[in-house]
Every structure is written in structure tokens, then in C-alpha cells.
Amino acid sequence: MLISKPGLDGHDRGAKIVARAFEEAGAEVIYTGLQATPEEIAEIAKREEVDVVGVSLLSGAHNSLMPRVIERCKESGVDDGVVYLLGGIIPQEDIPALLAAGVERVFGPGSELGEIVSFTLERVAERSVGEIVSEMGTKSFNL
């Protein structure tokens, strides 16, 4: 999974805590560091073949940066099954448009680490099983 901090936001404590929680759950985590561009995030996501792109935003630029991250990922050929997550201070009225842009879930202040990790791992597992079933649907088996 990829955890990123796009834009000019300089506060990354939350992103580092979430990244650590995923590492403790057994996930391989790549952290971009501060001020990654949507293009850099897409390039890393493609190169590393990640299952999850998590973005942390506290700068108020979520309505422009998060859709750009998703667009750039898709343009660069990142797998359609990637789970996009957003964390940070996101006003409730902005969430529907972010979900429509492709964000799976928005986690705000006070979200429990266990909930973030379990939601994400369940979503990745669902997508992985769905891909396997799709591939198997065209094959026949003799039992």
C-alpha cells in the first residue's frame, strides 16, 4: 500500500501513525513523504503495483488534489482494483463528491486505527477474490 501527503501540507504525524498500523497488521507500506505531487503518487503506485493508495490531507485542498491523484493513477495504468482512501479534516458536505470521484472511504479525526486497517484489508480481500472468481468463470474443472 502507498501512503501519501500531496500538496503543501506539512503535517504528517497522522499519516505516519496510519502507515505504522498497517505495517503492524502485516502490510507492506510505502510512504511518499511530504509534498508529493499527484503525478509522483501515480508513478509510485504504478511502479510498486500497490493495492491501496491512501492520501492524508489537512490543507483543505482535498476537492482538487484527491480527484487528481485518482485521475493520474488511472491515466498511468494503475490497476482498476486499487482502493483509494482519504484521511484528514474533510467537511461532511465534501464527502459525496469525493466518493463519486473514486474514494472508497474518508476517515476523519478520531477514526480508530483498527477500523481503518480492517476496512482496508477487507476491501482488498473482496477485490482479490472478485478477480479470482472472474478469471475462474471462464475455466472448467473436472472434480
XYZ file of N, CA and C in Angstrom:
429
model
N 0.835 -1.183 0.000
C 0.000 0.000 0.000
C 0.871 1.233 0.000
N 0.305 2.303 -0.503
C 1.009 3.573 -0.605
C 0.281 4.590 0.264
N 1.032 5.266 1.124
C 0.501 6.358 1.934
C 1.191 7.626 1.446
N 0.405 8.670 1.192
C 0.996 9.874 0.622
C 0.443 11.141 1.259
N 1.229 12.198 1.129
C 0.884 13.529 1.629
C 1.074 14.526 0.488
N 0.084 14.670 -0.400
C 0.246 15.609 -1.520
C 0.066 17.056 -1.081
N 0.497 17.931 -1.937
C 0.285 19.347 -1.710
C 1.265 19.948 -0.727
N 0.883 21.075 -0.187
C 1.780 21.842 0.669
C 1.607 21.550 2.150
N 0.764 20.598 2.482
C 0.539 20.239 3.873
C 1.839 19.730 4.498
N 2.202 20.254 5.642
C 3.445 19.859 6.292
C 3.256 19.012 7.534
N 2.044 18.557 7.780
C 1.772 17.779 8.986
C 1.585 16.310 8.607
N 2.513 15.461 9.020
C 2.424 14.063 8.596
C 2.353 13.054 9.738
N 2.114 13.524 10.931
C 2.053 12.602 12.068
C 0.963 11.548 11.870
N -0.230 11.968 11.466
C -1.331 11.034 11.255
C -1.015 10.003 10.190
N -0.421 10.457 9.087
C -0.061 9.533 8.003
C 0.940 8.502 8.489
N 1.900 8.941 9.288
C 2.909 8.013 9.813
C 2.299 7.025 10.803
N 1.354 7.470 11.592
C 0.692 6.571 12.539
C -0.124 5.523 11.794
N -0.846 5.948 10.766
C -1.639 5.003 9.962
C -0.713 4.021 9.243
N 0.372 4.526 8.674
C 1.328 3.647 7.995
C 1.862 2.595 8.964
N 2.175 3.004 10.160
C 2.694 2.064 11.170
C 1.641 1.009 11.531
N 0.390 1.416 11.643
C -0.686 0.476 11.956
C -0.800 -0.590 10.867
N -0.677 -0.184 9.614
C -0.726 -1.155 8.515
C 0.492 -2.068 8.531
N 1.648 -1.528 8.833
C 2.848 -2.365 8.937
C 2.680 -3.407 10.033
N 2.133 -2.993 11.170
C 1.912 -3.924 12.274
C 0.884 -4.978 11.924
N -0.006 -4.665 10.973
C -1.011 -5.636 10.520
C -0.450 -6.551 9.429
N 0.813 -6.328 9.055
C 1.454 -7.192 8.075
C 1.503 -6.659 6.660
N 1.045 -5.444 6.451
C 1.055 -4.864 5.104
C 2.427 -4.273 4.795
N 2.776 -4.322 3.525
C 3.965 -3.618 3.054
C 3.528 -2.191 2.736
N 4.168 -1.218 3.372
C 3.755 0.174 3.237
C 4.885 1.002 2.641
N 4.524 1.808 1.664
C 5.438 2.774 1.071
C 4.891 4.143 1.447
N 5.734 4.988 2.018
C 5.325 6.339 2.395
C 6.064 7.336 1.516
N 5.327 8.211 0.853
C 5.939 9.148 -0.087
C 6.657 10.289 0.601
N 6.339 10.542 1.846
C 6.859 11.743 2.485
C 5.975 12.923 2.151
N 6.422 14.094 2.580
C 5.640 15.310 2.401
C 5.697 15.837 0.977
N 4.631 16.519 0.608
C 4.530 17.307 -0.618
C 4.697 16.509 -1.912
N 4.202 15.299 -1.933
C 4.211 14.513 -3.168
C 3.179 15.100 -4.130
N 3.490 15.078 -5.410
C 2.533 15.540 -6.410
C 1.636 14.369 -6.816
N 0.461 14.651 -7.351
C -0.381 13.562 -7.853
C 0.354 12.706 -8.891
N 1.187 13.315 -9.705
C 1.952 12.578 -10.709
C 2.958 11.632 -10.044
N 3.625 12.111 -9.008
C 4.573 11.255 -8.278
C 3.858 10.093 -7.601
N 2.713 10.379 -7.026
C 1.933 9.329 -6.367
C 1.528 8.266 -7.384
N 1.044 8.698 -8.538
C 0.634 7.758 -9.592
C 1.818 6.935 -10.076
N 2.952 7.568 -10.254
C 4.149 6.860 -10.720
C 4.570 5.774 -9.725
N 4.569 6.114 -8.448
C 4.945 5.131 -7.423
C 3.916 4.012 -7.353
N 2.632 4.367 -7.393
C 1.567 3.359 -7.324
C 1.681 2.371 -8.480
N 1.970 2.873 -9.669
C 2.116 2.010 -10.845
C 3.355 1.126 -10.720
N 4.480 1.731 -10.396
C 5.745 1.002 -10.309
C 5.698 -0.090 -9.240
N 5.096 0.217 -8.108
C 5.069 -0.722 -6.982
C 3.866 -1.662 -7.011
N 2.963 -1.464 -7.963
C 1.770 -2.305 -8.118
C 1.002 -2.440 -6.801
N 0.668 -1.306 -6.223
C 0.003 -1.290 -4.922
C -1.467 -1.682 -5.040
N -2.013 -2.138 -3.936
C -3.434 -2.456 -3.840
C -4.232 -1.301 -3.254
N -3.541 -0.405 -2.551
C -4.194 0.699 -1.849
C -3.386 1.972 -2.041
N -4.089 3.070 -2.304
C -3.485 4.397 -2.300
C -4.214 5.188 -1.220
N -3.508 5.480 -0.148
C -4.055 6.266 0.947
C -3.476 7.667 0.915
N -4.338 8.652 1.006
C -3.916 10.046 0.949
C -4.362 10.738 2.228
N -3.455 11.496 2.815
C -3.754 12.284 4.004
C -3.688 13.754 3.641
N -4.780 14.465 3.891
C -4.837 15.889 3.553
C -5.424 16.682 4.716
N -4.700 17.695 5.121
C -5.175 18.608 6.156
C -5.207 20.044 5.643
N -4.804 20.237 4.411
C -4.613 21.583 3.859
C -5.879 22.219 3.305
N -6.955 21.451 3.178
C -8.174 21.980 2.573
C -8.213 21.820 1.066
N -7.206 21.171 0.501
C -7.135 21.006 -0.953
C -7.668 19.652 -1.409
N -8.440 18.990 -0.570
C -8.914 17.633 -0.867
C -9.793 17.566 -2.108
N -10.606 18.600 -2.374
C -11.510 18.566 -3.529
C -10.775 18.653 -4.855
N -9.584 19.194 -4.856
C -8.811 19.247 -6.098
C -7.735 18.173 -6.137
N -7.027 17.954 -5.032
C -5.905 17.010 -5.051
C -6.334 15.552 -5.128
N -7.342 15.158 -4.370
C -7.705 13.734 -4.361
C -8.228 13.271 -5.722
N -9.132 13.996 -6.363
C -9.538 13.568 -7.715
C -8.363 13.541 -8.696
N -7.430 14.482 -8.561
C -6.256 14.478 -9.437
C -5.390 13.248 -9.194
N -5.239 12.845 -7.946
C -4.465 11.629 -7.647
C -5.108 10.436 -8.346
N -6.416 10.290 -8.213
C -7.123 9.156 -8.820
C -7.018 9.227 -10.349
N -7.229 10.402 -10.913
C -7.123 10.560 -12.376
C -5.732 10.196 -12.873
N -4.710 10.702 -12.204
C -3.336 10.419 -12.635
C -3.015 8.934 -12.502
N -3.507 8.310 -11.457
C -3.288 6.868 -11.299
C -3.920 6.107 -12.451
N -5.152 6.441 -12.775
C -5.834 5.753 -13.871
C -5.153 6.015 -15.204
N -4.727 7.260 -15.439
C -4.032 7.603 -16.684
C -2.717 6.848 -16.832
N -2.057 6.576 -15.703
C -0.758 5.908 -15.763
C -0.883 4.388 -15.790
N -2.113 3.887 -15.737
C -2.319 2.449 -15.846
C -2.331 1.699 -14.538
N -2.562 2.402 -13.437
C -2.696 1.720 -12.150
C -3.935 0.838 -12.218
N -3.830 -0.359 -11.664
C -4.901 -1.348 -11.681
C -6.236 -0.742 -11.245
N -7.302 -1.086 -11.966
C -8.641 -0.594 -11.629
C -9.114 -1.045 -10.255
N -8.545 -2.100 -9.726
C -8.963 -2.631 -8.438
C -8.341 -1.956 -7.236
N -7.550 -0.919 -7.458
C -6.901 -0.227 -6.343
C -7.949 0.452 -5.469
N -7.749 0.366 -4.165
C -8.620 1.007 -3.182
C -8.030 2.378 -2.861
N -8.835 3.425 -3.025
C -8.401 4.786 -2.714
C -9.042 5.234 -1.411
N -8.203 5.639 -0.475
C -8.660 6.102 0.832
C -8.211 7.533 1.049
N -8.983 8.275 1.817
C -8.638 9.649 2.142
C -8.783 9.845 3.643
N -7.793 10.454 4.235
C -7.848 10.794 5.642
C -7.530 12.260 5.827
N -8.035 12.813 6.922
C -7.746 14.206 7.221
C -8.989 14.938 7.661
N -8.899 16.236 7.634
C -10.019 17.076 8.039
C -10.824 17.399 6.787
N -11.875 16.629 6.594
C -12.692 16.729 5.387
C -14.126 17.080 5.804
N -14.649 18.221 5.385
C -16.029 18.571 5.730
C -17.023 17.537 5.190
N -18.036 17.232 5.969
C -19.046 16.243 5.592
C -19.667 16.547 4.231
N -19.876 17.817 3.936
C -20.531 18.165 2.669
C -19.653 17.886 1.449
N -18.357 17.692 1.655
C -17.447 17.394 0.546
C -17.329 15.896 0.259
N -17.748 15.068 1.191
C -17.538 13.626 1.064
C -18.274 13.007 -0.125
N -19.549 13.334 -0.401
C -20.223 12.699 -1.549
C -19.482 12.886 -2.875
N -18.952 14.064 -3.136
C -18.229 14.302 -4.392
C -16.926 13.504 -4.420
N -16.278 13.355 -3.288
C -15.044 12.574 -3.223
C -15.329 11.093 -3.460
N -16.431 10.597 -2.908
C -16.829 9.203 -3.146
C -17.153 8.999 -4.620
N -17.829 9.970 -5.217
C -18.165 9.879 -6.642
C -16.907 9.906 -7.511
N -15.856 10.543 -7.026
C -14.593 10.614 -7.777
C -13.782 9.330 -7.673
N -14.192 8.415 -6.767
C -13.492 7.144 -6.662
C -12.902 6.822 -5.305
N -13.061 7.715 -4.348
C -12.585 7.429 -2.993
C -13.493 6.366 -2.381
N -12.894 5.332 -1.809
C -13.690 4.264 -1.183
C -14.257 4.697 0.159
N -13.436 5.436 0.916
C -13.879 5.843 2.249
C -13.035 7.019 2.714
N -13.652 7.878 3.495
C -12.974 9.023 4.096
C -12.917 8.779 5.600
N -11.720 8.879 6.150
C -11.508 8.718 7.591
C -11.082 10.062 8.163
N -11.887 10.572 9.068
C -11.593 11.866 9.668
C -10.919 11.745 11.018
N -10.745 12.877 11.692
C -10.139 12.872 13.017
C -10.927 11.962 13.971
N -10.217 11.221 14.768
C -10.857 10.331 15.729
C -11.155 8.945 15.182
N -10.904 8.715 13.910
C -11.110 7.372 13.356
C -10.175 6.400 14.060
N -10.700 5.243 14.385
C -9.891 4.245 15.072
C -9.000 3.516 14.087
N -7.749 3.309 14.475
C -6.799 2.624 13.606
C -7.290 1.240 13.217
N -7.869 0.516 14.163
C -8.388 -0.818 13.862
C -9.453 -0.788 12.788
N -10.315 0.217 12.836
C -11.365 0.355 11.822
C -10.764 0.655 10.448
N -9.762 1.532 10.409
C -9.115 1.875 9.145
C -8.463 0.644 8.539
N -7.711 -0.082 9.360
C -6.994 -1.265 8.881
C -7.969 -2.351 8.462
N -8.965 -2.645 9.294
C -9.882 -3.743 8.958
C -10.711 -3.418 7.717
N -11.205 -2.187 7.593
C -11.955 -1.800 6.403
C -11.104 -1.999 5.152
N -9.878 -1.515 5.217
C -8.995 -1.567 4.053
C -8.651 -2.998 3.677
N -8.266 -3.806 4.644
C -7.895 -5.186 4.348
C -9.090 -5.983 3.832
N -10.274 -5.725 4.372
C -11.481 -6.393 3.874
C -11.759 -5.994 2.429
N -11.613 -4.712 2.126
C -11.883 -4.227 0.764
C -10.890 -4.839 -0.229
N -9.616 -4.903 0.151
C -8.605 -5.507 -0.725
C -8.912 -6.981 -0.923
N -9.282 -7.677 0.153
C -9.603 -9.104 0.045
C -10.811 -9.319 -0.862
N -11.853 -8.495 -0.724
C -13.038 -8.613 -1.579
C -12.671 -8.449 -3.047
N -11.854 -7.473 -3.330
C -11.452 -7.234 -4.719
C -10.609 -8.377 -5.250
N -9.711 -8.899 -4.415
C -8.852 -10.006 -4.843
C -9.678 -11.241 -5.143
N -10.635 -11.554 -4.282
C -11.499 -12.715 -4.504
C -12.333 -12.501 -5.758
N -12.834 -11.287 -5.951
C -13.610 -10.986 -7.149
C -12.823 -11.199 -8.428
N -11.555 -10.814 -8.416
C -10.702 -11.016 -9.589
C -10.470 -12.501 -9.851
N -10.250 -13.265 -8.802
C -10.025 -14.706 -8.945
C -11.276 -15.376 -9.509
N -12.437 -15.015 -8.979
C -13.695 -15.602 -9.444
C -13.929 -15.245 -10.905
N -13.630 -14.003 -11.286
C -13.795 -13.597 -12.686
C -12.914 -14.426 -13.601
N -11.676 -14.642 -13.200
C -10.754 -15.443 -14.008
C -11.207 -16.892 -14.085
N -11.733 -17.414 -12.990
C -12.156 -18.808 -12.953
C -13.436 -19.043 -13.726
N -14.228 -18.000 -13.894
C -15.510 -18.136 -14.562
C -15.406 -18.652 -15.979
N -14.272 -18.464 -16.597
C -14.105 -18.899 -17.982
C -13.421 -20.267 -18.094
N -13.064 -20.848 -16.968
C -12.364 -22.133 -16.973
C -13.311 -23.227 -16.483
N -13.081 -24.440 -16.968
C -13.875 -25.569 -16.484
C -12.962 -26.496 -15.677
N -13.563 -27.130 -14.709
C -12.813 -28.009 -13.823
C -13.478 -29.381 -13.777
N -12.686 -30.420 -13.744
C -13.179 -31.781 -13.533
C -12.842 -32.174 -12.109
N -13.862 -32.453 -11.343
C -13.656 -32.845 -9.950
C -13.857 -34.324 -9.779
